[in-house]
Structure formats: C-alpha cells, structure tokens
Amino acid sequence: MKYLMSLRQGLEKMIETHNGYLIGEDIQEPYGGAFKVTKGMSSKYPDNIIGTPMCEQGFTGLGVGMALHGEYVSVEIMFGDFITLIADQMINHAAKFADMYQQRMHLVVRCPSGGYRGYGATHSQSLEKIFMGIPGIQVIAPSIATDPGDLFNRAIESGVPTLFVENKLDYPKELLPDRGEFWIKNITSDNFPVVSLCPEGEKPDITLITYGGMVPLSVEVMKYFLYEEEINVEILVLSELSNLEGKMNYVQTHKAVVLEEGVAEFGWGSEVSYELSKLGVHSTRIGARRRSIPSAKKAEEMVLPMFDDVIATIERDM
Amino acid sequence: MNVEKIYKECYRIRSFEKKVEQEFSNGKLRGTTHGCIGQEIIPVLAMEFINKETDYVVGTHRCHGQVLAYTGDTYRLACEMMGRKDGFVKGIGGSQHIKVDKYLTNGITGGMVTVGTGIALGIKKTAEDAIVTSFFGDGGFNEGYVQESLNLAASLELPILYICENNHYAMSTPTVKYSAPDFGTRVTSLGMYYIMSDTAEPQKLCNDMEEAFSYVRKFRKPCVIDVHTARLCGHSKSDSMEYMSNEEKQKNIENDPIAWLERNIQNSARLSIQQQIAKEINDAFDKAYICEEILEF
C-alpha cells in the first residue's frame, strides 16, 4: 500500500469510529487538500470535512475547542512551514489544557513538511523541533517503515494533542512492509513503535537513527554499504520524536549517526546524541545546514542532507 | 433584575479583589493578579442567563470576577491564588489559569476566543442546545486570531456570545485611539449582531444581556455584546495608572455600577450583605492560608 492511501484510511477510520472531523484549507472537493490526502472524502463524509478560510490560528483554535468539547479532530496545516502560525494554539492553549488541567484531547494537527522539490525557503522546511520539548503535546512522525494510518489512529486515540509530521515526498511511496523487502527486523511494542531495519543475519556495525522523510534515503545508504563496502548499517526509525525515553536501548552498536532533514544545530539529532552519550554510544549528527532552503536545485542540495553526505559521514566514523 | 442578589454577587467579587490587593501589599501573595474592580457586574449579569448544566464559558486573564460569578467559591479561588491544593487547579494555575466544570480560562489575551469558537462548532455539530459565552477584552479585540474567530463564527453560524469587557485600556494603551474604525463597525461588517452597552447603566445592561443571550439561543448565531466599563484599579499589581487622568478616574468612580446598586437597595439589606461577605472573605483567606500545597507534580 502507498503511504497516502494508508493515511487516508487512518483518517476515515477516525471518522467511522468516532464521528471525527477534519478541519483545514482546501480539504473539501473538488480540491481534496494540497497533497490530495482528503481527496473524495467530503463527498463521502460531507458533515465531517470542514473547509476553512486561510486563518491557521483561528481554525487550529476551532480544533482545540472541538477537542475540548469531546470531538475527535484532525487539523491539516497545508505546509509544515505554517506551523509557526499555530504555535500559540498548540503551545499556550492545547498543551496547557493537557498538562495543567489534565484534559484529554483527541486532536492531531497534520503538517506536510520537507524539501527537495524546489519550493524554496517558506514551503520546504522541517520545523517540527519548535514543538519538541513542550510539555503537554507530542510530536509524531509517520514514515514508509510503518503504517502511517495506524500511527495516525494511535495518535488520535492517545488523548494527547499531537503534531503529526508527514513528509511531502512520502505520499506516493509504497510502504516498506508491503514491498516484500527483507530489511525489517523488528517493530517494537511501544505505542508509537521504533522500527529497526537491518541486513539479514549479520551483526550491525553502525546504527543510523532517523525518522519520517529520511527513511528512503537511509535505506539507500544501508544498501550501498551492504553491497559496496560490506558494512552492515542498522537503521532505527523513530515515530515518537518528542519522547526518547528508553528508545536508545534498541541501538545494537557502539557507533551511531543521527539523521534529520531539519537544521542539525539545536535539533532533534542533538537530543538523540545526548541520550546516546549516556549509554556510551559515540554519535554524529547530520541535518540541514543553517541556511534558508534555496529554490535552485544545486543550492538546495547544498543545504539539505544528501546521500553523499551520509555516506561520507559513515565512512569517516567507521 | 433582582438588585439585592446582583449586589451581593458584585460585592463578593469586589471584596475579594480588595482583599487580594491588600494581601499583595502585605507581601502575603506571590505571582501576579489582574483585578476587575469596577467590572464585576458584567460576569454577574451574564451568569443570570448562563445555564451551568449545559453551557460552556471561556474567560480571560482577568478572570476572578468570572470565576466567582460562576462558582461563588471564594475559598477555592483564594487557594488557587495562593498555590494551595484546594484551588480549582490544585494551585498549579494561579490567578489566570483556571478550569472548573464548564468554565475554562487561560493567560493569553484573546486566545480563549479561538478556543471558545471551536467549542461552539462542537456544540453545533453535535446539535446540542448549549451555547458558549466567551469573555474577552478590548485589548484582546485587536489580536489577529480574534478577528479570525469572529469571521469563522459568523460564516459558520456558531452559537456563541462574545462579551467584550471593554474597559478602554489595553493595559495602558487607550484602545479607541488604536482601533480602526471601531469595534461595532468591525462586527457588523461581518454580518454579526452587535450590541453596545455600559456598566454605568446596570438596568439597561441587564436588558441588553438578556437580548444578547436570547438572540444566540434563538437564532443559533453569534453575537458580540460590547460592554463599556471602567477598571477602577490597575491592570495588574504593578500598575499605578499614570495613564489615566484624575478627571477620568473621578468620572469612573461616579459611574461605578456597585454604587448604583447600593442606591437601589434598602440600607439594612446592604449592611447585612456587606457583613456577610466580609466574614465570608476573611474566612476564605484564613482557611486558605492553612491549606497545604501539593507535594508532587
């Protein structure tokens, strides 16, 4: 199954199970969302798909209020770059009600993020780190390594306001478990599972820790080292980004590379590295350089993490 | 309007706020406070038309009056302000972060307008009879997301009454000078029903409140009631009100709705209420001071 279809099934399950609602710009027919995730859904569930004017703060507030009233709600932010606009509703409202008032809220804010498409500085970013480390909300990222729809349902059922970080490039991709590939070694029983990918039968030499849209690139890196250099790279794909407790125990080696698409400095990878350091695992982080993401192809490739960057880093560290 | 009852509710809030001022100046409270002295009658009259069983109420940072009008519970509010475990939020919230039953507030100006609008959408979708009452201030009125929410409420036809406690100052900034063209024009341009009222005329305010609530309940559409009022105390504990002229302060005191209420009840009733409330407030604070703080968080 494809990533987008899995996600759509997850959204439909929420509507079918809980009479849930989707809120966002252009999510109704005939448009069906900027990335077509909700295509056809407003014909099928006309009362449940709520189109809005362009007012991210206002309609995220609608989502927070509906969730307080007991509804299951998912808000779509058209581009992840626009989550800056909803910081107040998430950080000063939803998070505070959840943590300070111990209020359960079935609210998931989805935000298609990421670059490599030439969309330029304000339509390509991975800004989710802004929302990590905020008590009361969680940041969850699906990937092709698991079932994005199932992950969405776990997020909405959790009762914790969630930022759900999708990657635009992943929508048309086939999910790994459905490709009949032999890489998946373990899916942990965490509510938001950690997936480990590793070549068959061999003890891994180094661990690559990543999430979301960096998974396809990581698989290519793993294949390269297996076939070209006979080095076994283990990939750990996290889905719950905002809580690392216990997750580094899944690392089987003593060397790790942490890969994210967002800016590396002051990022998620830095936090993962800190957790690894407590276990005596040596780590390096890779992410975007601290520049605005260019529209020009070569310049964009100079800013965002690329296949060659990851290869070079691992070769240096081995 | 039952003037005696309204007076008692208002007098309770005023006495509470005066006590809070006093305790702060004695160094017995920590944190901050946003007093509502002069504005008490707005939430008190609103509560006359709110059904606590079904309706939701969202408030503002200046919430003591709203909370006391909603609960009448001076002890729990005193505990909350002192960080004691019998507070509405076990003392975690303090002066401006309170949730009790279907009342909820927070410390971000205008922010609860967005949340209240969402609750109203939930009510509409589930076809309940309830409505939302959303308090906000003239300062909050200029926040971008308040304009967004008013547009959403008007276009989605949501059952919500926005009550603007318009004390004419966003902290020290005179809102008339900084609000183009005026709130009424903004609201009516959205096709939303707008009522202007004033705490200087309590009977008219009561009638206007009744009309506003009736409109929202009958038509299941939003309404803004813009209640002009005057804050007879500083914005917060650190405000000495240098931005307000002595003439304006004097005029505000003359227009104090509590003074109007006192003129319209029997002297004996007034004295009896004052004695009763004075004891209630003192008892509440005395008891709150011996309540413990939570030990784990």
Coordinates of C-alpha atoms in Angstrom, one line a residue:
Chain A
M1 CA 0.0 0.0 0.0
K2 CA 1.0 3.6 -0.6
Y3 CA 1.8 6.0 2.2
L4 CA -1.0 8.4 1.2
M5 CA -3.6 5.7 1.0
S6 CA -2.7 4.3 4.4
L7 CA -3.0 7.8 5.8
R8 CA -6.4 8.3 4.2
Q9 CA -7.6 5.0 5.6
G10 CA -6.5 6.2 9.1
L11 CA -8.5 9.4 8.7
E12 CA -11.5 7.5 7.5
K13 CA -11.2 5.1 10.4
M14 CA -11.3 8.1 12.8
I15 CA -14.5 9.4 11.1
E16 CA -16.1 6.0 11.1
T17 CA -15.2 5.1 14.7
H18 CA -15.7 8.4 16.4
N19 CA -17.7 10.6 14.0
G20 CA -14.4 12.6 13.9
Y21 CA -13.8 15.8 12.0
L22 CA -11.2 17.1 9.6
I23 CA -10.5 20.8 9.5
G24 CA -8.4 22.7 7.0
E25 CA -7.9 24.8 3.9
D26 CA -9.0 23.4 0.6
I27 CA -9.5 19.9 2.0
Q28 CA -13.0 19.6 0.5
E29 CA -14.0 18.5 -3.0
P30 CA -13.1 19.2 -5.7
Y31 CA -9.6 20.1 -4.4
G32 CA -9.2 17.4 -1.8
G33 CA -6.2 19.0 0.0
A34 CA -3.0 20.5 -1.4
F35 CA -1.5 17.0 -1.4
K36 CA -4.8 15.2 -2.1
V37 CA -4.8 13.3 1.2
T38 CA -8.5 14.1 1.7
K39 CA -9.5 13.6 -1.9
G40 CA -13.0 12.4 -2.2
M41 CA -13.7 12.4 1.5
S42 CA -16.0 15.4 1.6
S43 CA -18.4 13.6 -0.8
K44 CA -18.3 10.5 1.4
Y45 CA -18.5 12.4 4.7
P46 CA -20.0 15.8 4.0
D47 CA -20.6 16.8 7.6
N48 CA -17.2 15.7 8.8
I49 CA -14.9 17.6 6.4
I50 CA -14.8 21.2 7.5
G51 CA -13.3 23.7 5.0
T52 CA -11.9 26.9 6.3
P53 CA -10.7 30.3 5.2
M54 CA -7.0 31.0 5.4
C55 CA -6.6 31.5 9.2
E56 CA -4.4 28.9 10.7
Q57 CA -4.6 30.3 14.2
G58 CA -8.4 30.6 14.0
F59 CA -9.0 27.2 12.6
T60 CA -6.5 25.4 14.9
G61 CA -8.4 27.1 17.7
L62 CA -11.5 25.5 16.3
G63 CA -9.8 22.2 16.5
V64 CA -8.7 22.8 20.1
G65 CA -12.2 23.9 21.1
M66 CA -13.9 21.0 19.4
A67 CA -11.5 18.6 21.1
L68 CA -12.3 20.2 24.5
H69 CA -15.9 19.6 23.7
G70 CA -15.1 15.9 23.2
E71 CA -14.8 15.6 19.5
Y72 CA -12.0 13.7 17.7
V73 CA -10.5 16.3 15.4
S74 CA -7.6 16.4 12.9
V75 CA -6.5 19.8 11.6
E76 CA -4.5 20.0 8.4
I77 CA -1.8 22.7 8.1
M78 CA -1.2 22.9 4.3
F79 CA 2.5 23.3 4.6
G80 CA 4.6 22.4 7.6
D81 CA 6.2 25.8 7.3
F82 CA 3.0 27.4 8.5
I83 CA 3.1 25.7 11.9
T84 CA 4.7 28.9 13.1
L85 CA 1.2 30.4 12.9
I86 CA -0.3 27.9 15.2
A87 CA 2.4 27.9 17.9
D88 CA 0.2 29.8 20.3
Q89 CA -2.8 27.5 19.9
M90 CA -0.6 24.5 20.4
I91 CA 1.9 25.7 23.0
N92 CA -0.1 28.1 25.0
H93 CA -3.5 26.5 24.7
A94 CA -3.7 22.8 23.8
A95 CA -0.5 22.0 25.7
K96 CA -1.6 23.9 28.8
F97 CA -5.0 22.3 28.9
A98 CA -3.5 18.9 28.6
D99 CA -0.7 19.3 31.2
M100 CA -2.1 21.9 33.6
Y101 CA -5.8 21.0 33.5
Q102 CA -5.1 17.3 32.8
Q103 CA -7.5 17.5 29.9
R104 CA -7.6 14.6 27.4
M105 CA -7.9 16.0 23.9
H106 CA -8.2 13.9 20.8
L107 CA -6.5 16.4 18.5
V108 CA -4.0 15.7 15.8
V109 CA -2.5 18.5 13.7
R110 CA -1.1 17.2 10.5
C111 CA 1.6 19.1 8.6
P112 CA 3.2 18.0 5.3
S113 CA 6.8 19.1 5.7
G114 CA 10.1 18.8 4.0
G115 CA 12.0 19.9 0.9
Y116 CA 13.9 18.6 -2.2
R117 CA 11.2 19.9 -4.5
G118 CA 12.5 23.4 -5.3
Y119 CA 9.6 25.1 -3.4
G120 CA 12.0 27.4 -1.7
A121 CA 12.5 28.8 1.8
T122 CA 8.9 29.0 3.1
H123 CA 7.5 25.8 1.6
S124 CA 10.2 23.3 2.3
Q125 CA 11.2 23.4 5.9
S126 CA 11.1 20.8 8.7
L127 CA 10.2 23.0 11.7
E128 CA 8.9 20.3 14.0
K129 CA 11.7 20.8 16.5
I130 CA 9.9 24.0 17.6
F131 CA 7.2 21.8 19.2
M132 CA 9.5 19.3 20.8
G133 CA 10.3 19.7 24.5
I134 CA 6.9 21.4 25.1
P135 CA 5.1 19.6 28.0
G136 CA 1.5 18.6 27.1
I137 CA 1.9 18.0 23.4
Q138 CA 3.7 15.3 21.4
V139 CA 5.4 15.2 18.0
I140 CA 4.8 12.1 16.0
A141 CA 6.2 11.3 12.5
P142 CA 5.0 8.6 10.2
S143 CA 7.3 7.1 7.6
I144 CA 7.3 4.3 4.9
A145 CA 8.7 2.0 7.6
T146 CA 5.4 1.5 9.3
D147 CA 1.7 2.1 8.6
P148 CA 1.1 5.9 8.6
G149 CA -2.7 5.4 9.0
D150 CA -2.3 3.2 12.0
L151 CA 0.2 5.7 13.5
F152 CA -2.4 8.5 13.0
N153 CA -5.0 6.4 14.8
R154 CA -2.7 5.7 17.7
A155 CA -2.0 9.5 17.9
I156 CA -5.7 10.4 17.9
E157 CA -6.6 7.7 20.4
S158 CA -3.8 8.8 22.8
G159 CA -5.7 11.8 24.0
V160 CA -2.6 13.9 23.8
P161 CA -2.6 16.9 21.4
T162 CA -0.3 15.9 18.6
L163 CA 1.8 17.5 15.9
F164 CA 1.8 14.8 13.1
V165 CA 4.7 15.4 10.8
E166 CA 4.2 14.0 7.3
N167 CA 6.8 14.3 4.5
K168 CA 5.6 15.5 1.2
L169 CA 7.9 13.2 -0.8
D170 CA 6.5 10.2 1.0
Y171 CA 2.9 10.4 -0.2
P172 CA 3.3 8.4 -3.4
K173 CA 5.7 5.9 -2.0
E174 CA 5.0 2.2 -1.4
L175 CA 5.3 1.2 2.3
L176 CA 8.3 -1.0 3.1
P177 CA 6.3 -3.8 4.8
D178 CA 4.3 -4.2 1.5
R179 CA 7.4 -4.3 -0.7
G180 CA 8.3 -7.8 0.4
E181 CA 11.6 -6.4 1.4
F182 CA 13.7 -8.3 3.9
W183 CA 15.0 -5.4 5.8
I184 CA 12.5 -5.0 8.6
K185 CA 13.9 -6.8 11.6
N186 CA 11.8 -5.6 14.5
I187 CA 8.9 -3.3 15.2
T188 CA 8.8 -2.5 19.0
S189 CA 5.7 -2.8 21.1
D190 CA 5.8 0.9 22.0
N191 CA 2.6 2.7 21.4
F192 CA 4.5 4.7 18.8
P193 CA 6.8 1.9 17.6
V194 CA 10.5 2.0 16.7
V195 CA 11.2 0.1 13.6
S196 CA 14.7 -1.4 13.1
L197 CA 15.9 -2.2 9.6
C198 CA 19.0 -4.3 9.1
P199 CA 20.6 -6.7 6.5
E200 CA 19.7 -10.3 7.2
G201 CA 21.7 -12.4 9.6
E202 CA 24.6 -10.1 10.2
K203 CA 25.5 -8.2 13.3
P204 CA 25.3 -4.5 12.6
D205 CA 28.4 -2.4 12.5
I206 CA 26.9 1.1 12.9
T207 CA 23.4 2.5 13.6
L208 CA 21.6 5.2 11.6
I209 CA 18.9 6.8 13.7
T210 CA 16.3 8.8 11.8
Y211 CA 12.6 9.5 11.2
G212 CA 10.0 10.4 8.6
G213 CA 11.1 11.5 5.1
M214 CA 14.7 10.5 5.7
V215 CA 13.8 6.8 5.7
P216 CA 14.0 6.2 1.9
L217 CA 17.4 7.9 1.8
S218 CA 18.6 5.8 4.8
V219 CA 17.6 2.6 3.1
E220 CA 19.6 3.6 0.1
V221 CA 22.6 4.3 2.4
M222 CA 22.1 0.9 4.0
K223 CA 22.1 -0.9 0.7
Y224 CA 25.1 1.0 -0.5
F225 CA 27.2 -0.1 2.5
L226 CA 26.0 -3.7 2.3
Y227 CA 26.7 -4.1 -1.4
E228 CA 29.7 -1.8 -1.9
E229 CA 31.6 -2.0 1.3
E230 CA 30.2 -5.0 3.2
I231 CA 29.4 -2.8 6.2
N232 CA 26.1 -3.6 8.0
V233 CA 24.2 -0.5 8.8
E234 CA 21.3 -0.8 11.2
I235 CA 18.5 1.8 10.8
L236 CA 16.3 2.8 13.7
V237 CA 13.2 4.7 12.6
L238 CA 11.6 6.6 15.4
S239 CA 8.0 7.7 15.2
E240 CA 7.6 9.4 18.6
L241 CA 10.1 12.2 18.3
S242 CA 9.3 14.2 21.4
N243 CA 9.9 11.3 23.9
L244 CA 13.2 9.4 23.7
E245 CA 12.9 7.6 27.0
G246 CA 14.1 4.1 26.7
K247 CA 14.3 4.2 22.9
M248 CA 18.1 4.3 22.6
N249 CA 18.2 0.9 24.3
Y250 CA 17.2 -0.5 20.9
V251 CA 20.6 0.5 19.5
Q252 CA 22.8 -2.6 19.0
T253 CA 26.1 -0.9 18.1
H254 CA 28.5 1.5 19.7
K255 CA 28.6 4.0 16.9
A256 CA 25.6 6.0 15.6
V257 CA 24.7 8.6 13.1
V258 CA 21.6 10.6 13.7
L259 CA 20.0 11.9 10.6
E260 CA 17.2 14.5 10.2
E261 CA 16.0 16.8 7.4
G262 CA 15.7 19.9 9.6
V263 CA 18.6 22.1 10.6
A264 CA 21.1 20.0 12.5
E265 CA 22.1 22.6 15.0
F266 CA 19.9 22.8 18.1
G267 CA 17.9 20.0 16.7
W268 CA 16.3 16.6 17.4
G269 CA 19.6 14.9 16.5
S270 CA 21.4 16.8 19.2
E271 CA 18.9 15.4 21.8
V272 CA 19.2 11.9 20.4
S273 CA 23.0 12.3 20.6
Y274 CA 22.7 13.3 24.3
E275 CA 20.7 10.1 25.0
L276 CA 23.3 8.0 23.2
S277 CA 26.1 9.6 25.1
K278 CA 24.5 8.4 28.4
L279 CA 24.8 4.8 27.0
G280 CA 28.4 5.3 25.9
V281 CA 27.5 5.2 22.2
H282 CA 29.6 7.6 20.1
S283 CA 27.4 9.6 17.7
T284 CA 27.4 12.1 14.9
R285 CA 24.5 14.2 13.7
I286 CA 23.5 15.1 10.1
G287 CA 20.9 17.6 9.1
A288 CA 20.3 20.6 7.0
R289 CA 22.8 23.5 7.1
R290 CA 21.7 26.6 8.8
R291 CA 20.6 28.5 5.7
S292 CA 17.3 29.3 4.1
I293 CA 16.3 26.4 1.8
P294 CA 17.0 27.6 -1.8
S295 CA 14.8 27.1 -4.7
A296 CA 17.7 26.4 -7.1
K297 CA 18.3 22.7 -7.3
K298 CA 22.1 22.6 -6.8
A299 CA 21.9 25.2 -4.0
E300 CA 19.0 23.2 -2.3
E301 CA 21.2 20.1 -2.4
M302 CA 24.0 22.1 -0.8
V303 CA 21.7 22.9 2.2
L304 CA 19.6 19.7 2.7
P305 CA 21.2 16.4 3.8
M306 CA 22.1 14.3 0.8
F307 CA 23.0 10.6 0.1
D308 CA 26.7 11.6 -0.3
D309 CA 26.8 13.5 3.0
V310 CA 25.5 10.4 4.9
I311 CA 27.9 8.1 3.1
A312 CA 30.9 10.4 3.8
T313 CA 29.9 10.7 7.4
I314 CA 29.6 7.0 8.0
E315 CA 32.8 6.3 6.2
R316 CA 34.6 8.8 8.3
D317 CA 33.1 7.3 11.5
M318 CA 33.7 3.6 10.7
Chain B
M1 CA -33.3 42.4 37.8
N2 CA -33.0 41.2 41.4
V3 CA -30.9 44.1 42.6
E4 CA -30.1 42.6 46.0
K5 CA -28.8 39.4 44.5
I6 CA -26.8 41.2 41.9
Y7 CA -25.4 43.5 44.5
K8 CA -24.3 40.6 46.7
E9 CA -22.6 38.8 43.8
C10 CA -20.8 42.0 42.8
Y11 CA -19.9 42.9 46.3
R12 CA -18.4 39.5 46.9
I13 CA -16.1 40.0 43.8
R14 CA -15.1 43.5 44.8
S15 CA -14.3 42.5 48.4
F16 CA -12.3 39.5 47.1
E17 CA -10.3 41.8 44.8
K18 CA -9.7 44.4 47.5
K19 CA -8.5 41.6 49.8
V20 CA -6.2 40.4 47.1
E21 CA -4.7 43.9 46.7
Q22 CA -4.3 44.1 50.4
E23 CA -2.6 40.7 50.7
F24 CA -0.3 41.5 47.9
S25 CA 0.7 44.8 49.5
N26 CA 1.3 42.9 52.8
G27 CA 3.6 40.6 50.9
K28 CA 1.4 37.6 51.6
L29 CA 0.7 36.6 48.0
R30 CA 3.2 35.8 45.2
G31 CA 2.9 35.9 41.4
T32 CA 0.6 38.4 39.8
T33 CA -3.1 39.4 39.7
H34 CA -5.3 41.2 37.3
G35 CA -8.1 42.9 39.2
C36 CA -11.6 43.5 37.9
I37 CA -12.7 46.2 40.3
G38 CA -15.4 48.3 38.5
Q39 CA -16.2 45.5 36.0
E40 CA -17.8 43.0 38.4
I41 CA -21.3 43.4 37.2
I42 CA -20.5 42.1 33.7
P43 CA -19.9 38.4 34.6
V44 CA -22.5 38.6 37.3
L45 CA -25.3 39.7 35.0
A46 CA -24.0 37.2 32.3
M47 CA -24.4 34.4 34.8
E48 CA -28.1 35.3 35.2
F49 CA -28.5 34.0 31.6
I50 CA -26.0 31.1 31.5
N51 CA -27.2 27.5 32.1
K52 CA -24.4 26.0 34.1
E53 CA -25.6 22.5 33.3
T54 CA -25.1 22.8 29.6
D55 CA -23.4 26.0 28.5
Y56 CA -19.7 26.5 28.2
V57 CA -17.9 29.6 29.4
V58 CA -14.4 30.7 28.4
G59 CA -12.7 33.6 30.1
T60 CA -9.8 35.9 30.2
H61 CA -6.6 36.5 32.2
R62 CA -8.8 39.0 34.3
C63 CA -10.9 36.1 35.5
H64 CA -11.6 36.5 39.2
G65 CA -15.0 38.1 38.6
Q66 CA -15.9 35.5 36.0
V67 CA -14.8 32.6 38.3
L68 CA -16.6 34.0 41.3
A69 CA -19.8 34.8 39.3
Y70 CA -19.6 31.2 38.0
T71 CA -18.9 29.4 41.3
G72 CA -19.3 31.8 44.2
D73 CA -16.4 30.0 45.7
T74 CA -14.1 32.5 47.3
Y75 CA -12.2 29.8 49.3
R76 CA -11.2 27.8 46.2
L77 CA -10.2 30.9 44.3
A78 CA -8.1 32.1 47.3
C79 CA -6.4 28.7 47.4
E80 CA -5.7 28.8 43.7
M81 CA -4.1 32.2 44.1
M82 CA -2.0 31.0 47.0
G83 CA -1.0 27.8 45.2
R84 CA -2.8 25.6 47.7
K85 CA -4.2 22.2 46.8
D86 CA -7.9 23.1 47.3
G87 CA -7.6 25.5 44.4
F88 CA -9.6 24.8 41.2
V89 CA -6.4 23.6 39.6
K90 CA -4.7 22.5 42.9
G91 CA -2.8 25.8 42.9
I92 CA -0.9 25.0 39.7
G93 CA -2.8 27.6 37.7
G94 CA -2.7 30.6 39.9
S95 CA -4.6 33.8 39.2
Q96 CA -5.2 33.4 35.5
H97 CA -5.3 29.7 34.7
I98 CA -8.5 28.2 35.9
K99 CA -10.8 25.4 34.9
V100 CA -13.9 24.4 36.8
D101 CA -16.8 22.5 35.4
K102 CA -17.6 24.0 32.0
Y103 CA -15.6 27.2 32.7
L104 CA -12.1 27.4 31.3
T105 CA -9.6 30.2 31.0
N106 CA -6.0 31.0 30.2
G107 CA -3.5 33.8 30.3
I108 CA -3.2 34.7 26.6
T109 CA -5.2 37.8 25.7
G110 CA -7.9 36.9 23.2
G111 CA -6.7 33.3 22.9
M112 CA -9.7 31.8 24.5
V113 CA -11.9 33.4 21.8
T114 CA -10.4 31.0 19.3
V115 CA -11.0 28.0 21.7
G116 CA -14.5 29.1 22.6
T117 CA -15.3 29.4 18.9
G118 CA -14.2 25.8 18.5
I119 CA -16.3 24.6 21.4
A120 CA -19.3 26.3 19.7
L121 CA -18.5 24.4 16.5
G122 CA -18.5 21.2 18.5
I123 CA -21.9 22.1 20.0
K124 CA -23.3 22.9 16.6
K125 CA -22.0 19.6 15.1
T126 CA -23.5 17.6 18.0
A127 CA -26.8 19.5 17.8
E128 CA -26.8 20.4 21.5
D129 CA -29.0 23.2 22.9
A130 CA -26.0 24.7 24.7
I131 CA -24.2 27.9 23.8
V132 CA -20.8 29.3 24.5
T133 CA -20.1 32.5 26.4
S134 CA -16.7 33.9 25.5
F135 CA -15.4 36.8 27.6
F136 CA -12.6 38.9 26.1
G137 CA -11.3 42.4 26.5
D138 CA -10.9 45.5 24.3
G139 CA -7.1 44.8 24.3
G140 CA -7.7 41.2 23.0
F141 CA -10.1 42.5 20.4
N142 CA -7.1 43.7 18.3
E143 CA -5.4 40.3 18.3
G144 CA -5.4 38.8 14.8
Y145 CA -6.8 35.5 15.8
V146 CA -9.8 37.2 17.4
Q147 CA -10.7 38.7 14.0
E148 CA -10.2 35.2 12.5
S149 CA -12.5 33.7 15.1
L150 CA -15.2 36.3 14.6
N151 CA -15.2 35.6 10.9
L152 CA -15.3 31.9 11.5
A153 CA -18.2 32.2 13.9
A154 CA -20.1 34.4 11.6
S155 CA -19.5 32.4 8.5
L156 CA -20.2 29.0 10.2
E157 CA -23.1 30.4 12.2
L158 CA -21.9 29.3 15.6
P159 CA -23.9 29.6 18.8
I160 CA -21.6 31.8 20.8
L161 CA -21.9 35.1 22.6
Y162 CA -18.8 37.2 22.8
I163 CA -18.8 39.5 25.8
C164 CA -16.3 42.3 25.4
E165 CA -15.4 43.7 28.8
N166 CA -14.4 47.0 27.2
N167 CA -12.5 49.0 29.9
H168 CA -11.0 51.2 27.2
Y169 CA -7.4 50.3 28.0
A170 CA -5.1 47.6 26.7
M171 CA -3.0 47.7 29.9
S172 CA -2.1 51.4 29.5
T173 CA -2.9 51.9 25.8
P174 CA -6.2 53.6 25.0
T175 CA -7.9 51.2 22.7
V176 CA -10.1 53.8 21.0
K177 CA -7.1 55.6 19.7
Y178 CA -5.6 52.4 18.3
S179 CA -8.7 50.6 16.9
A180 CA -9.9 51.5 13.4
P181 CA -12.6 52.4 12.9
D182 CA -14.4 51.0 15.9
F183 CA -15.5 47.6 17.2
G184 CA -19.1 48.0 16.2
T185 CA -18.2 48.6 12.6
R186 CA -15.9 45.6 12.5
V187 CA -18.5 43.3 14.0
T188 CA -21.4 44.5 11.9
S189 CA -19.3 44.3 8.7
L190 CA -19.1 40.6 9.3
G191 CA -22.9 40.5 9.4
M192 CA -22.8 39.7 13.1
Y193 CA -25.3 41.1 15.6
Y194 CA -23.7 43.8 17.7
I195 CA -25.0 45.3 20.9
M196 CA -23.3 48.2 22.8
S197 CA -23.9 48.6 26.4
D198 CA -22.4 50.2 29.5
T199 CA -21.9 49.2 33.2
A200 CA -22.9 52.7 34.1
E201 CA -26.5 51.8 33.4
P202 CA -27.0 48.4 35.1
Q203 CA -30.7 48.0 34.3
K204 CA -30.0 48.7 30.6
L205 CA -27.0 46.3 30.7
C206 CA -29.2 43.6 32.2
N207 CA -31.8 44.1 29.4
D208 CA -29.0 44.1 26.8
M209 CA -27.5 40.9 28.2
E210 CA -30.9 39.3 28.1
E211 CA -31.3 40.3 24.5
A212 CA -27.9 39.1 23.5
F213 CA -28.3 35.7 25.1
S214 CA -31.8 35.3 23.7
Y215 CA -30.5 36.2 20.2
V216 CA -27.8 33.5 20.3
R217 CA -30.2 30.9 21.8
K218 CA -33.0 31.6 19.4
F219 CA -31.1 32.0 16.1
R220 CA -28.0 29.8 16.9
K221 CA -25.8 32.6 15.6
P222 CA -23.0 34.6 17.1
C223 CA -23.4 38.0 18.7
V224 CA -21.0 40.5 20.2
I225 CA -22.1 42.5 23.2
D226 CA -19.6 45.3 23.7
V227 CA -19.9 46.3 27.4
H228 CA -18.2 49.6 28.1
T229 CA -16.9 49.8 31.6
A230 CA -14.1 51.2 33.7
R231 CA -11.4 49.4 35.6
L232 CA -11.1 51.2 38.9
C233 CA -7.8 49.5 39.7
G234 CA -4.5 49.0 37.9
H235 CA -4.2 46.5 35.1
S236 CA -2.1 44.3 37.3
K237 CA -0.4 44.6 40.7
S238 CA 2.4 46.7 39.3
D239 CA 0.2 49.3 37.6
S240 CA -0.1 52.7 39.2
M241 CA -2.5 54.0 36.5
E242 CA -0.5 57.1 35.5
Y243 CA -2.1 56.9 32.0
M244 CA -5.5 57.9 33.3
S245 CA -6.3 61.5 34.3
N246 CA -7.8 62.3 37.7
E247 CA -10.9 63.6 35.9
E248 CA -11.4 60.3 34.2
K249 CA -10.8 58.4 37.4
Q250 CA -13.3 60.6 39.2
K251 CA -15.9 60.1 36.5
N252 CA -15.4 56.3 36.6
I253 CA -16.0 56.3 40.4
E254 CA -19.2 58.2 39.9
N255 CA -20.3 55.7 37.3
D256 CA -19.4 52.7 39.4
P257 CA -22.3 50.2 39.0
I258 CA -21.9 48.9 42.6
A259 CA -22.7 52.5 43.8
W260 CA -25.8 52.4 41.6
L261 CA -26.8 49.0 43.1
E262 CA -26.3 50.3 46.6
R263 CA -28.5 53.3 45.9
N264 CA -31.2 50.9 44.8
I265 CA -31.5 48.6 47.7
Q266 CA -32.5 49.1 51.3
N267 CA -29.8 50.3 53.7
S268 CA -30.4 47.3 56.0
A269 CA -30.0 44.8 53.2
R270 CA -26.8 46.5 52.1
L271 CA -25.3 46.4 55.6
S272 CA -26.4 42.8 56.0
I273 CA -24.8 41.7 52.7
Q274 CA -21.6 43.6 53.5
Q275 CA -21.2 42.0 56.9
Q276 CA -21.9 38.6 55.5
I277 CA -19.5 38.9 52.6
A278 CA -16.8 40.5 54.8
K279 CA -16.9 37.4 57.0
E280 CA -17.0 35.0 54.0
I281 CA -13.9 36.6 52.5
N282 CA -11.9 36.7 55.7
D283 CA -12.9 33.1 56.5
A284 CA -11.9 32.0 53.0
F285 CA -8.5 33.6 53.2
D286 CA -7.8 32.4 56.7
K287 CA -8.7 28.8 55.7
A288 CA -6.8 29.1 52.5
Y289 CA -3.6 30.1 54.4
I290 CA -3.7 26.9 56.3
C291 CA -4.4 24.7 53.3
E292 CA -1.3 22.8 52.1
E293 CA 0.4 23.0 48.8
I294 CA 0.5 19.9 46.7
L295 CA 3.6 17.8 47.4
E296 CA 4.2 16.2 44.0
F297 CA 3.9 17.5 40.4

